[in-house]
Amino acid sequence: MFNVSAKQLTGVGVFLFAIFVGVPLIIGATGRWDFYFTLTSVALLSIASAGVWLTFYIGRINIGQGAFALIGAYVSAILVVKAGWSFWISLPAAGFFAALVAILIGIPILRLRGVYFAMITLVLTQVVTLTALALPITNGAKGMSSIPLPSGVSLFGIPILPDFAGMENTKLAFYYTACILMIVTYAALYRLVNSRLGHLCRSMQQNEELASSIGVNIAYIRIVIFAISSFFGGIGGAMFGSIAQSVYPSSFQVVDSVNFMLNCFLGGLGYVFGPMLGTLVLYFGWDLLFEFGKYQMLIYSTVLILIIRFLPNGLLSLRIGKGGDK
Amino acid sequence: MSPLIQVKNVTKKYGGLTANNDISFDVAENEILSVIGPNGAGKSTLFKMISSFTPTTSGEVLYQGERISNLKPHIVARKGVVRTFQETTIFKSMTVRESVVVAQHLRAKASLAGYFWGSKTAKEDVTAFGEYADELLEFLGMSEISGEQATNLPQGSLRALGIAIGLATDPKVLLLDEPFAGMNHDETMRMVDLVRSVRDERGVTVMLVEHDMPAVMNISDRIVVLNFGEKIAQGTPSEIQNNEKVIEAYLGSADDEIGM
Ligand SMILES: Nc1ncnc2c1ncn2[C@@H]1O[C@H](COP(=O)(O)OP(=O)(O)OP(=O)(O)O)[C@@H](O)[C@H]1O
Ligand SMILES: [Mg+2]
């Protein structure tokens, strides 16, 4: 379980090369600079989706990730704008704050299972939106705009991170940042799933009673997982806010929460990298269908239903076959 | 020597129904004690209270003098009192070996973070879990099916898997709820031997609920009999077989017969 096969290493190598070298080359050659924004969004949304996937891993359908993304975006914006923090410190702070909220909300609601848990999470996004509208610190409906770009970071005089405001090409910088965050997220997710915590999650997902009979503290693990899940949501949201340089109560809506969940279904709940692929396909799929105007939603939904009907284990089941890389 | 488990005046009420009424008895270390009684007598309920899967309405259960009732199941399991389930209860999409490996997590020396980073202790744990899983499955005669998906197993092997999972936690007391259900005569006799060697070789104190009277009479050191939530008798197999109240209780119920 600690060893990675040569094939896997090659796969990771090719993937890293493609996103860090291939994509910039292609974009440079074609001049489609707008693709940077698209791919950056995909990377960040897939971080939030990774969190949703993790809650699936303990047998809970989470349709509330938008709430935590919104919380993360606001926390980072407030820390940067009102408290003058560096964005790079506000980013983990946003993640931790989202995790803290998840713990407080999770204690009562994680006892629920199935559709009951899903329903409660479904309203969370709306609750956070309404809270953002009501609170003075979030500026209500006006939201927070003109958030400064991330500033440079240096440690003992050695520059570690560049000042985004002084850059010619912030698109590329944000793209790289988002990709690095995404890779760290999925590496962490992969390790988690393949470590003891992951095995305990699997046991809970398959049978909570049996898990507790062998001594698994299911209530505790549920909370830990929900907190990690929401941490990812908070990080994704905070990064989004920084790129858009603004956060509004409607920055993340219920439909975003639903999409995070669909990304997981589409990519495959049995595969760690499923939500990444799901996010990419769903995001591009939606855009490609733009041509169809008012039929966009209809075609989109039909295709989704067909995929979920005929590929219940997600897109990755096509490639990897039965079992796959857990 | 003081008893390992003490059931003291335990009562369980489900609304108006009294599933267990003022039950008391002791279990000695290294004993095999069976709880028998007609359907609905309250046997499973009693086991659920001992393992803290359900709280008592009144009374308490002590393990080594310490209360283990009305806690959380995982806490009681960690103390060494582990139950199996009457209904088929398995990790559906795990293999037999994976189930037995995951059940050993209580024995982990490394922390969750240690596993995440892949610390040396964690790697040693993983190796040790694998080795112990193989040893345990060998002991239980399940080596051939160790790679099988749990859902593909026949009923008899599922029961054995339940016991294997329970044993993998390295319990001091194992509560088996109908471990021989769905097994034919030969399988049952093999299982009886196995449960006895669990006690003899691993020093596990065993409590079991069973309807198979020949097996119960064969395996038990002592028997506690429940009927309609009341304890009506306790004693050695031969005492129980000749107990008036017990014979009456069993004659009164259509589908059970006490093996005499
Ligand atoms: N969760 C519950 N809620 C309400 N009543 C219950 C509950 N669990 C058990 N009972 C009732 O308590 C009584 C005892 O049930 P229990 O399962 O302990 O019987 P048992 O002796 O194990 O029977 P069997 O041999 O059929 O397994 C039954 O009448 C049952 O219907
Ligand atoms: Mg029962």
mmCIF file of C-alpha atoms in Angstrom, chain A residues 51-215:
data_model
loop_
_atom_site.group_PDB
_atom_site.id
_atom_site.type_symbol
_atom_site.label_atom_id
_atom_site.label_comp_id
_atom_site.label_asym_id
_atom_site.label_seq_id
_atom_site.Cartn_x
_atom_site.Cartn_y
_atom_site.Cartn_z
ATOM 1 C CA GLY A 51 -14.183 17.084 -0.425
ATOM 2 C CA VAL A 52 -17.627 15.964 -1.511
ATOM 3 C CA TRP A 53 -16.154 12.702 -2.725
ATOM 4 C CA LEU A 54 -14.640 12.163 0.710
ATOM 5 C CA THR A 55 -18.023 12.489 2.406
ATOM 6 C CA PHE A 56 -19.354 9.929 -0.068
ATOM 7 C CA TYR A 57 -16.554 7.737 1.198
ATOM 8 C CA ILE A 58 -18.183 7.567 4.628
ATOM 9 C CA GLY A 59 -21.539 6.901 3.038
ATOM 10 C CA ARG A 60 -22.978 10.414 3.137
ATOM 11 C CA ILE A 61 -24.360 12.356 0.193
ATOM 12 C CA ASN A 62 -23.095 15.905 0.588
ATOM 13 C CA ILE A 63 -24.969 18.556 -1.380
ATOM 14 C CA GLY A 64 -23.657 21.418 0.735
ATOM 15 C CA GLN A 65 -20.116 22.031 -0.451
ATOM 16 C CA GLY A 66 -21.109 25.392 -1.943
ATOM 17 C CA ALA A 67 -21.750 26.579 1.605
ATOM 18 C CA PHE A 68 -18.193 25.855 2.645
ATOM 19 C CA ALA A 69 -16.737 27.305 -0.531
ATOM 20 C CA LEU A 70 -18.695 30.477 0.172
ATOM 21 C CA ILE A 71 -17.515 30.542 3.770
ATOM 22 C CA GLY A 72 -13.927 30.092 2.636
ATOM 23 C CA ALA A 73 -14.236 32.867 0.070
ATOM 24 C CA TYR A 74 -15.654 35.299 2.610
ATOM 25 C CA VAL A 75 -13.192 34.430 5.357
ATOM 26 C CA SER A 76 -10.236 34.963 3.063
ATOM 27 C CA ALA A 77 -11.692 38.191 1.634
ATOM 28 C CA ILE A 78 -12.428 39.603 5.065
ATOM 29 C CA LEU A 79 -8.994 38.710 6.394
ATOM 30 C CA VAL A 80 -7.286 40.269 3.401
ATOM 31 C CA VAL A 81 -9.464 43.364 3.026
ATOM 32 C CA LYS A 82 -10.415 44.187 6.612
ATOM 33 C CA ALA A 83 -7.563 42.733 8.619
ATOM 34 C CA GLY A 84 -4.813 43.265 6.076
ATOM 35 C CA TRP A 85 -3.612 39.668 6.161
ATOM 36 C CA SER A 86 -1.540 38.185 3.408
ATOM 37 C CA PHE A 87 -3.713 36.092 1.116
ATOM 38 C CA TRP A 88 -1.412 33.136 1.618
ATOM 39 C CA ILE A 89 -2.173 33.049 5.322
ATOM 40 C CA SER A 90 -5.848 33.753 4.786
ATOM 41 C CA LEU A 91 -6.037 30.706 2.501
ATOM 42 C CA PRO A 92 -5.379 28.041 5.148
ATOM 43 C CA ALA A 93 -7.335 30.154 7.636
ATOM 44 C CA ALA A 94 -10.321 29.983 5.290
ATOM 45 C CA GLY A 95 -9.941 26.226 5.102
ATOM 46 C CA PHE A 96 -9.716 25.864 8.863
ATOM 47 C CA PHE A 97 -12.669 28.150 9.465
ATOM 48 C CA ALA A 98 -14.788 26.128 7.032
ATOM 49 C CA ALA A 99 -13.658 22.970 8.833
ATOM 50 C CA LEU A 100 -14.608 24.474 12.183
ATOM 51 C CA VAL A 101 -18.077 25.351 10.930
ATOM 52 C CA ALA A 102 -18.344 21.816 9.535
ATOM 53 C CA ILE A 103 -17.554 20.376 12.959
ATOM 54 C CA LEU A 104 -20.232 22.497 14.638
ATOM 55 C CA ILE A 105 -22.838 21.676 12.008
ATOM 56 C CA GLY A 106 -21.654 18.095 11.630
ATOM 57 C CA ILE A 107 -22.111 17.092 15.261
ATOM 58 C CA PRO A 108 -25.900 17.220 15.038
ATOM 59 C CA ILE A 109 -26.442 16.383 11.362
ATOM 60 C CA LEU A 110 -23.920 13.607 10.726
ATOM 61 C CA ARG A 111 -26.082 11.213 12.707
ATOM 62 C CA LEU A 112 -28.534 11.359 9.833
ATOM 63 C CA ARG A 113 -28.078 9.047 6.922
ATOM 64 C CA GLY A 114 -29.168 8.763 3.316
ATOM 65 C CA VAL A 115 -31.683 11.197 2.018
ATOM 66 C CA TYR A 116 -32.083 12.943 5.389
ATOM 67 C CA PHE A 117 -28.458 13.994 5.516
ATOM 68 C CA ALA A 118 -28.528 14.979 1.842
ATOM 69 C CA MET A 119 -31.612 17.160 2.383
ATOM 70 C CA ILE A 120 -30.074 19.027 5.295
ATOM 71 C CA THR A 121 -26.860 19.692 3.399
ATOM 72 C CA LEU A 122 -28.935 20.925 0.493
ATOM 73 C CA VAL A 123 -30.208 23.854 2.552
ATOM 74 C CA LEU A 124 -26.770 24.723 3.971
ATOM 75 C CA THR A 125 -25.738 26.721 0.905
ATOM 76 C CA GLN A 126 -28.869 28.819 1.142
ATOM 77 C CA VAL A 127 -28.313 29.358 4.850
ATOM 78 C CA VAL A 128 -24.797 30.666 4.271
ATOM 79 C CA THR A 129 -25.984 32.894 1.436
ATOM 80 C CA LEU A 130 -28.660 34.390 3.686
ATOM 81 C CA THR A 131 -26.150 34.816 6.497
ATOM 82 C CA ALA A 132 -23.785 36.639 4.149
ATOM 83 C CA LEU A 133 -26.658 38.908 3.124
ATOM 84 C CA ALA A 134 -27.519 39.690 6.723
ATOM 85 C CA LEU A 135 -24.138 40.196 8.357
ATOM 86 C CA PRO A 136 -22.471 43.599 8.403
ATOM 87 C CA ILE A 137 -18.958 42.144 8.122
ATOM 88 C CA THR A 138 -19.756 40.548 4.751
ATOM 89 C CA ASN A 139 -21.201 43.797 3.369
ATOM 90 C CA GLY A 140 -24.602 42.222 2.736
ATOM 91 C CA ALA A 141 -25.823 42.171 -0.854
ATOM 92 C CA LYS A 142 -22.976 44.430 -2.001
ATOM 93 C CA GLY A 143 -20.526 41.671 -1.214
ATOM 94 C CA MET A 144 -16.823 42.301 -1.184
ATOM 95 C CA SER A 145 -15.144 43.602 -4.305
ATOM 96 C CA SER A 146 -11.727 44.965 -5.293
ATOM 97 C CA ILE A 147 -9.984 42.378 -3.175
ATOM 98 C CA PRO A 148 -6.260 42.959 -3.693
ATOM 99 C CA LEU A 149 -4.334 40.280 -5.565
ATOM 100 C CA PRO A 150 -2.139 37.990 -3.479
ATOM 101 C CA SER A 151 0.991 39.783 -2.382
ATOM 102 C CA GLY A 152 4.490 38.367 -2.453
ATOM 103 C CA VAL A 153 5.869 36.291 0.375
ATOM 104 C CA SER A 154 9.443 36.158 1.462
ATOM 105 C CA LEU A 155 11.004 34.297 4.316
ATOM 106 C CA PHE A 156 14.198 35.743 5.835
ATOM 107 C CA GLY A 157 14.491 38.020 2.814
ATOM 108 C CA ILE A 158 14.269 35.171 0.322
ATOM 109 C CA PRO A 159 11.240 35.549 -1.973
ATOM 110 C CA ILE A 160 9.118 32.422 -1.912
ATOM 111 C CA LEU A 161 5.986 33.551 -3.652
ATOM 112 C CA PRO A 162 5.860 36.430 -6.153
ATOM 113 C CA ASP A 163 3.656 39.485 -5.865
ATOM 114 C CA PHE A 164 0.685 38.787 -8.132
ATOM 115 C CA ALA A 165 -0.132 42.496 -8.501
ATOM 116 C CA GLY A 166 3.244 43.177 -10.102
ATOM 117 C CA MET A 167 2.863 40.434 -12.668
ATOM 118 C CA GLU A 168 2.179 40.714 -16.357
ATOM 119 C CA ASN A 169 0.465 37.390 -16.610
ATOM 120 C CA THR A 170 -1.632 36.760 -13.508
ATOM 121 C CA LYS A 171 -3.686 34.245 -15.480
ATOM 122 C CA LEU A 172 -0.742 31.904 -15.750
ATOM 123 C CA ALA A 173 0.231 32.467 -12.116
ATOM 124 C CA PHE A 174 -3.277 31.664 -10.921
ATOM 125 C CA TYR A 175 -3.377 28.669 -13.209
ATOM 126 C CA TYR A 176 -0.183 27.304 -11.709
ATOM 127 C CA THR A 177 -1.307 28.043 -8.174
ATOM 128 C CA ALA A 178 -4.637 26.298 -8.719
ATOM 129 C CA CYS A 179 -2.943 23.292 -10.302
ATOM 130 C CA ILE A 180 -0.484 22.958 -7.440
ATOM 131 C CA LEU A 181 -3.279 23.191 -4.893
ATOM 132 C CA MET A 182 -5.268 20.618 -6.813
ATOM 133 C CA ILE A 183 -2.327 18.235 -6.950
ATOM 134 C CA VAL A 184 -1.619 18.609 -3.245
ATOM 135 C CA THR A 185 -5.313 18.017 -2.515
ATOM 136 C CA TYR A 186 -5.519 14.857 -4.573
ATOM 137 C CA ALA A 187 -2.202 13.543 -3.306
ATOM 138 C CA ALA A 188 -3.472 14.029 0.239
ATOM 139 C CA LEU A 189 -6.786 12.426 -0.662
ATOM 140 C CA TYR A 190 -5.021 9.465 -2.216
ATOM 141 C CA ARG A 191 -2.855 8.960 0.844
ATOM 142 C CA LEU A 192 -5.806 9.329 3.164
ATOM 143 C CA VAL A 193 -7.896 6.776 1.304
ATOM 144 C CA ASN A 194 -5.023 4.308 1.246
ATOM 145 C CA SER A 195 -4.099 4.775 4.884
ATOM 146 C CA ARG A 196 -5.756 3.499 8.015
ATOM 147 C CA LEU A 197 -8.242 6.371 8.174
ATOM 148 C CA GLY A 198 -9.347 5.456 4.660
ATOM 149 C CA HIS A 199 -9.811 1.829 5.613
ATOM 150 C CA LEU A 200 -11.872 2.822 8.625
ATOM 151 C CA CYS A 201 -13.986 5.061 6.388
ATOM 152 C CA ARG A 202 -14.556 2.173 4.049
ATOM 153 C CA SER A 203 -15.632 -0.049 6.897
ATOM 154 C CA MET A 204 -18.089 2.625 8.039
ATOM 155 C CA GLN A 205 -19.412 3.139 4.553
ATOM 156 C CA GLN A 206 -20.147 -0.546 4.272
ATOM 157 C CA ASN A 207 -21.574 -1.180 7.702
ATOM 158 C CA GLU A 208 -21.606 1.317 10.544
ATOM 159 C CA GLU A 209 -22.807 -1.170 13.164
ATOM 160 C CA LEU A 210 -20.138 -3.689 12.343
ATOM 161 C CA ALA A 211 -17.540 -0.918 12.288
ATOM 162 C CA SER A 212 -18.463 0.201 15.778
ATOM 163 C CA SER A 213 -18.461 -3.420 16.970
ATOM 164 C CA ILE A 214 -14.784 -3.637 16.064
ATOM 165 C CA GLY A 215 -14.064 -0.454 17.980
#
